[in-house]
Each structure stands twice: as C-alpha cells, then as structure tokens.
Amino acid sequence: MVTGSPPAPARSVPEAVLYAYAARLARDGAGAERLAAKIAERAGGGAGMIVSLVSRGQRVAPAAVVAAGGGRRLCSLYRSGAAVAAVAGAEGPGWSCREGLVAVLYPSGGVARLEARGIDRVLYG
C-alpha cells in the first residue's frame, strides 16, 4: 500500500519519547521515586506519577509516587489515616502546597503514610 504521508518516526511523537525515556530509566534500575521525579523535571509536563500495585505476601512497595517540578505545585492532605497527594489545583482548607516536591504514599500498619522530599534531593542527593 502506498500512502501520501507515511507514519511519523517514534522520535517525533511525544508519548513515544516519554515511554522510551521511562523504559530506559527503569532498565537502568531507577526506583519509582526517582523515575517520577525525572519525568516531572525532564519530560516537559511538570508532573509525573508512578503507581505500583502490591499483592498480599509480597514486600510492601510504595503504592504511589507523585512528583511536581518545573514550577508546578504539589498539594498534600493527611486526615485520619488517609493521605492524598495531587499536583496543583487542590489548594483549600487543610491542603499543604509547595513547589518541587516528590511525595510517596505507602501503607504502613493499616494507615496511609505520606512522605515528601524535595525533587532536587531525589534527583541529585
């Protein structure tokens, strides 16, 4: 079949570039926290999120990692054993918002925990 416009090479499709970048980081052994931070800082979107599901009997890994960089704000809320993290737009009563953070949400003793670190510490520390 002959077409007037052949498909674009993968390097010109933003989603394909992001996928290839994330796949390379994962192959190189980057953890979920570092991977989300790299995507937030380097992929141009200003935010990255990695979710890993953990089944019973396996070592508990972070359930979610959310990163905000490039001027985006990461907002977090912690109430009665529940933790939430969102990138921008969630500001309101009880929310704590700062720029350039990486938040890791993980279960600990039946309670959701939220740990936040600066994106620079995750990438370069």
Coordinates of N, CA and C in Angstrom, one line a residue:
M1 N 0.8 -1.2 0.0 CA 0.0 0.0 0.0 C 0.9 1.2 0.0
V2 N 0.6 2.2 -0.8 CA 1.3 3.4 -0.9 C 0.5 4.5 -0.3
T3 N 1.1 5.3 0.6 CA 0.4 6.5 1.2 C 1.1 7.7 0.9
G4 N 0.4 8.8 0.9 CA 1.0 10.1 0.7 C 1.7 10.7 1.9
S5 N 1.4 10.2 3.1 CA 2.1 10.7 4.3 C 2.4 9.5 5.2
P6 N 3.6 9.0 5.2 CA 4.0 7.8 6.0 C 3.9 8.2 7.5
P7 N 3.8 7.2 8.3 CA 3.7 7.4 9.8 C 5.0 8.1 10.3
A8 N 4.8 9.0 11.3 CA 5.9 9.8 11.8 C 6.8 8.8 12.6
P9 N 8.1 9.1 12.6 CA 9.0 8.2 13.3 C 8.7 8.4 14.8
A10 N 9.0 7.4 15.6 CA 8.7 7.4 17.1 C 9.4 8.6 17.8
R11 N 10.5 9.1 17.3 CA 11.2 10.1 18.0 C 10.5 11.5 17.9
S12 N 9.5 11.6 17.0 CA 8.8 12.8 16.8 C 7.4 12.8 17.5
V13 N 7.0 11.7 18.2 CA 5.8 11.5 18.9 C 6.1 11.7 20.4
P14 N 5.6 12.7 21.0 CA 5.9 13.0 22.4 C 5.7 11.8 23.4
E15 N 4.5 11.1 23.2 CA 4.2 10.0 24.0 C 5.2 8.8 23.9
A16 N 5.7 8.6 22.6 CA 6.7 7.6 22.4 C 8.0 7.9 23.0
V17 N 8.4 9.2 22.9 CA 9.7 9.7 23.5 C 9.6 9.5 25.0
L18 N 8.5 9.9 25.7 CA 8.3 9.7 27.1 C 8.4 8.2 27.5
Y19 N 7.7 7.4 26.8 CA 7.7 5.9 27.0 C 9.1 5.4 26.9
A20 N 9.9 5.7 25.9 CA 11.2 5.2 25.7 C 12.1 5.7 26.9
Y21 N 12.0 7.0 27.3 CA 12.8 7.5 28.4 C 12.5 6.8 29.7
A22 N 11.2 6.6 30.0 CA 10.8 5.9 31.2 C 11.3 4.4 31.2
A23 N 11.2 3.8 30.0 CA 11.7 2.4 29.9 C 13.2 2.3 30.1
R24 N 13.9 3.3 29.6 CA 15.4 3.3 29.8 C 15.7 3.5 31.3
L25 N 15.1 4.4 31.9 CA 15.3 4.6 33.4 C 15.0 3.4 34.2
A26 N 13.9 2.7 33.9 CA 13.6 1.5 34.6 C 14.6 0.4 34.4
R27 N 15.0 0.2 33.1 CA 16.1 -0.7 32.8 C 17.4 -0.5 33.6
D28 N 17.7 0.8 33.8 CA 18.9 1.2 34.4 C 18.8 1.1 36.0
G29 N 17.6 0.7 36.5 CA 17.4 0.4 37.9 C 16.9 1.6 38.7
A30 N 16.3 2.6 38.0 CA 15.8 3.8 38.8 C 14.6 3.3 39.5
G31 N 14.5 3.7 40.8 CA 13.3 3.4 41.6 C 12.1 4.3 41.2
A32 N 11.0 4.0 41.7 CA 9.7 4.7 41.4 C 9.8 6.2 41.7
E33 N 10.4 6.5 42.9 CA 10.5 7.9 43.3 C 11.4 8.7 42.3
R34 N 12.5 8.1 42.0 CA 13.4 8.8 41.0 C 12.8 8.9 39.6
L35 N 12.2 7.8 39.2 CA 11.5 7.8 37.9 C 10.5 8.9 37.8
A36 N 9.6 9.1 38.8 CA 8.6 10.1 38.8 C 9.2 11.5 38.7
A37 N 10.3 11.7 39.5 CA 11.0 13.0 39.6 C 11.6 13.3 38.2
K38 N 12.3 12.3 37.6 CA 12.9 12.6 36.3 C 11.8 12.9 35.2
I39 N 10.7 12.2 35.2 CA 9.6 12.5 34.3 C 9.1 13.9 34.5
A40 N 8.9 14.3 35.8 CA 8.4 15.6 36.1 C 9.3 16.7 35.7
E41 N 10.6 16.5 35.9 CA 11.6 17.6 35.5 C 12.0 17.6 34.1
R42 N 12.1 16.4 33.4 CA 12.7 16.4 32.1 C 11.7 16.2 31.0
A43 N 10.5 15.7 31.2 CA 9.6 15.4 30.2 C 8.7 16.6 29.7
G44 N 8.8 17.7 30.4 CA 8.2 18.9 30.0 C 6.8 19.1 30.5
G45 N 6.2 18.1 31.2 CA 4.8 18.2 31.7 C 4.8 18.9 33.1
G46 N 5.9 18.8 33.8 CA 5.9 19.4 35.1 C 5.4 18.5 36.2
A47 N 4.9 17.3 35.8 CA 4.4 16.3 36.8 C 4.6 14.9 36.4
G48 N 4.8 14.0 37.3 CA 5.0 12.6 37.0 C 4.3 11.8 38.1
M49 N 3.7 10.7 37.7 CA 3.1 9.8 38.7 C 3.4 8.3 38.4
I50 N 3.8 7.6 39.4 CA 4.0 6.2 39.2 C 3.2 5.4 40.3
V51 N 2.4 4.4 39.9 CA 1.6 3.7 40.8 C 2.0 2.2 40.7
S52 N 2.3 1.6 41.9 CA 2.7 0.2 41.8 C 1.7 -0.5 42.7
L53 N 1.2 -1.6 42.2 CA 0.2 -2.4 43.0 C 1.0 -3.5 43.7
V54 N 0.6 -3.7 45.0 CA 1.2 -4.7 45.8 C 0.2 -5.7 46.2
S55 N 0.5 -7.0 46.0 CA -0.4 -8.1 46.4 C 0.0 -8.7 47.7
R56 N -0.8 -9.4 48.3 CA -0.5 -10.0 49.6 C 0.7 -10.9 49.5
G57 N 1.5 -11.0 50.5 CA 2.6 -11.9 50.5 C 3.9 -11.3 49.9
Q58 N 3.7 -10.2 49.2 CA 4.9 -9.5 48.7 C 5.4 -8.4 49.6
R59 N 6.6 -8.0 49.4 CA 7.2 -6.9 50.2 C 6.4 -5.6 49.8
V60 N 6.1 -4.8 50.8 CA 5.3 -3.6 50.6 C 6.2 -2.6 49.9
A61 N 5.8 -2.1 48.7 CA 6.4 -1.1 48.0 C 5.6 0.1 48.0
P62 N 6.1 1.3 47.6 CA 5.2 2.5 47.5 C 4.0 2.2 46.7
A63 N 2.8 2.6 47.1 CA 1.6 2.5 46.4 C 1.5 3.5 45.3
A64 N 2.1 4.7 45.6 CA 2.0 5.8 44.6 C 3.1 6.8 44.8
V65 N 3.7 7.3 43.8 CA 4.7 8.3 43.9 C 4.2 9.5 43.0
V66 N 4.1 10.7 43.5 CA 3.7 11.8 42.7 C 4.8 12.9 42.8
A67 N 5.2 13.4 41.7 CA 6.3 14.4 41.7 C 5.8 15.7 40.9
A68 N 6.2 16.8 41.4 CA 5.9 18.1 40.7 C 7.2 18.9 40.5
G69 N 7.4 19.3 39.3 CA 8.6 20.1 39.1 C 8.3 21.2 38.0
G70 N 9.3 21.9 37.7 CA 9.1 22.9 36.6 C 8.1 24.0 37.0
G71 N 8.0 24.4 38.2 CA 7.1 25.4 38.7 C 5.8 24.9 39.1
R72 N 5.5 23.7 38.9 CA 4.2 23.1 39.4 C 4.2 22.9 40.9
R73 N 3.0 23.0 41.5 CA 2.9 22.8 42.9 C 2.3 21.4 43.3
L74 N 2.9 20.8 44.3 CA 2.3 19.5 44.8 C 1.6 19.8 46.1
C75 N 0.3 19.4 46.1 CA -0.5 19.6 47.3 C -0.8 18.3 48.0
S76 N -0.7 18.3 49.3 CA -1.0 17.1 50.0 C -2.0 17.3 51.2
L77 N -2.7 16.3 51.5 CA -3.7 16.3 52.6 C -3.6 15.1 53.4
Y78 N -3.6 15.1 54.7 CA -3.5 14.0 55.5 C -4.5 14.1 56.6
R79 N -5.5 13.2 56.6 CA -6.5 13.2 57.7 C -6.9 11.8 58.1
S80 N -7.0 11.6 59.4 CA -7.4 10.3 60.0 C -7.0 9.0 59.2
G81 N -5.7 8.9 59.1 CA -5.2 7.7 58.4 C -5.2 7.6 56.9
A82 N -5.7 8.7 56.3 CA -5.8 8.7 54.8 C -4.9 9.8 54.3
A83 N -4.2 9.6 53.3 CA -3.3 10.5 52.7 C -3.6 10.7 51.2
V84 N -3.5 11.9 50.7 CA -3.8 12.2 49.3 C -2.7 13.2 48.9
A85 N -2.2 13.0 47.6 CA -1.3 14.0 47.0 C -1.8 14.3 45.6
A86 N -1.8 15.5 45.2 CA -2.2 15.9 43.9 C -1.3 17.1 43.4
V87 N -1.2 17.2 42.1 CA -0.4 18.2 41.5 C -1.4 19.4 41.2
A88 N -1.1 20.5 41.8 CA -1.8 21.8 41.6 C -3.3 21.7 41.7
G89 N -4.0 22.8 41.8 CA -5.4 22.9 41.8 C -6.2 22.3 43.0
A90 N -5.5 21.8 44.0 CA -6.2 21.2 45.1 C -6.1 22.1 46.3
E91 N -5.7 23.3 46.2 CA -5.5 24.2 47.3 C -6.8 24.5 48.0
G92 N -6.8 24.4 49.3 CA -8.1 24.7 50.1 C -7.8 24.4 51.5
P93 N -8.8 24.4 52.3 CA -8.6 24.2 53.8 C -8.0 22.8 54.0
G94 N -6.9 22.8 54.8 CA -6.3 21.5 55.1 C -5.2 21.1 54.2
W95 N -5.1 21.6 53.0 CA -4.1 21.3 52.0 C -2.8 22.0 52.2
S96 N -1.7 21.3 52.1 CA -0.4 21.9 52.1 C 0.2 21.9 50.8
C97 N 0.6 23.0 50.2 CA 1.1 23.1 48.8 C 2.5 23.7 48.8
R98 N 3.4 23.0 48.0 CA 4.7 23.6 47.8 C 5.2 23.2 46.4
E99 N 6.2 23.9 45.9 CA 6.8 23.6 44.6 C 7.9 22.6 44.7
G100 N 8.1 21.9 43.7 CA 9.3 21.0 43.6 C 9.4 19.9 44.6
L101 N 8.3 19.1 44.8 CA 8.3 18.0 45.8 C 8.0 16.7 45.1
V102 N 8.5 15.7 45.8 CA 8.1 14.3 45.4 C 7.5 13.7 46.6
A103 N 6.2 13.2 46.4 CA 5.5 12.6 47.5 C 5.4 11.1 47.3
V104 N 5.6 10.3 48.3 CA 5.5 8.9 48.3 C 4.3 8.5 49.2
L105 N 3.3 7.8 48.7 CA 2.2 7.4 49.5 C 2.4 5.9 49.7
Y106 N 2.4 5.4 50.9 CA 2.5 3.9 51.1 C 1.8 3.5 52.3
P107 N 1.3 2.2 52.4 CA 0.6 1.7 53.5 C 1.6 1.3 54.6
S108 N 1.3 1.6 55.9 CA 2.1 1.3 57.0 C 1.2 1.0 58.2
G109 N 1.2 -0.3 58.6 CA 0.4 -0.7 59.7 C -1.1 -0.3 59.6
G110 N -1.6 -0.5 58.4 CA -3.0 -0.2 58.1 C -3.4 1.3 58.0
V111 N -2.4 2.1 58.0 CA -2.6 3.6 57.9 C -1.8 4.1 56.6
A112 N -2.4 5.0 55.9 CA -1.7 5.5 54.7 C -0.7 6.6 55.2
R113 N 0.5 6.5 54.8 CA 1.6 7.4 55.1 C 2.0 8.2 53.9
L114 N 2.4 9.4 54.1 CA 2.8 10.3 53.1 C 4.2 10.9 53.4
E115 N 5.1 10.7 52.6 CA 6.5 11.2 52.8 C 6.8 12.1 51.6
A116 N 7.2 13.3 51.9 CA 7.6 14.3 50.9 C 9.0 14.7 51.0
R117 N 9.7 14.8 49.8 CA 11.1 15.3 49.8 C 11.2 16.2 48.6
G118 N 12.2 17.1 48.7 CA 12.5 18.0 47.6 C 12.9 17.2 46.3
I119 N 12.4 17.7 45.2 CA 12.8 17.0 43.9 C 14.3 17.0 43.7
D120 N 15.0 18.0 44.1 CA 16.4 18.1 43.9 C 17.1 17.1 44.7
R121 N 16.6 16.8 45.9 CA 17.2 15.7 46.8 C 17.1 14.4 46.2
V122 N 15.9 14.1 45.5 CA 15.6 12.8 44.9 C 16.5 12.7 43.7
L123 N 16.7 13.7 42.9 CA 17.4 13.6 41.6 C 19.0 13.7 41.9
Y124 N 19.4 14.5 42.8 CA 20.9 14.7 42.9 C 21.4 14.4 44.2
G125 N 20.6 14.0 45.2 CA 21.1 13.8 46.6 C 21.5 12.4 46.9

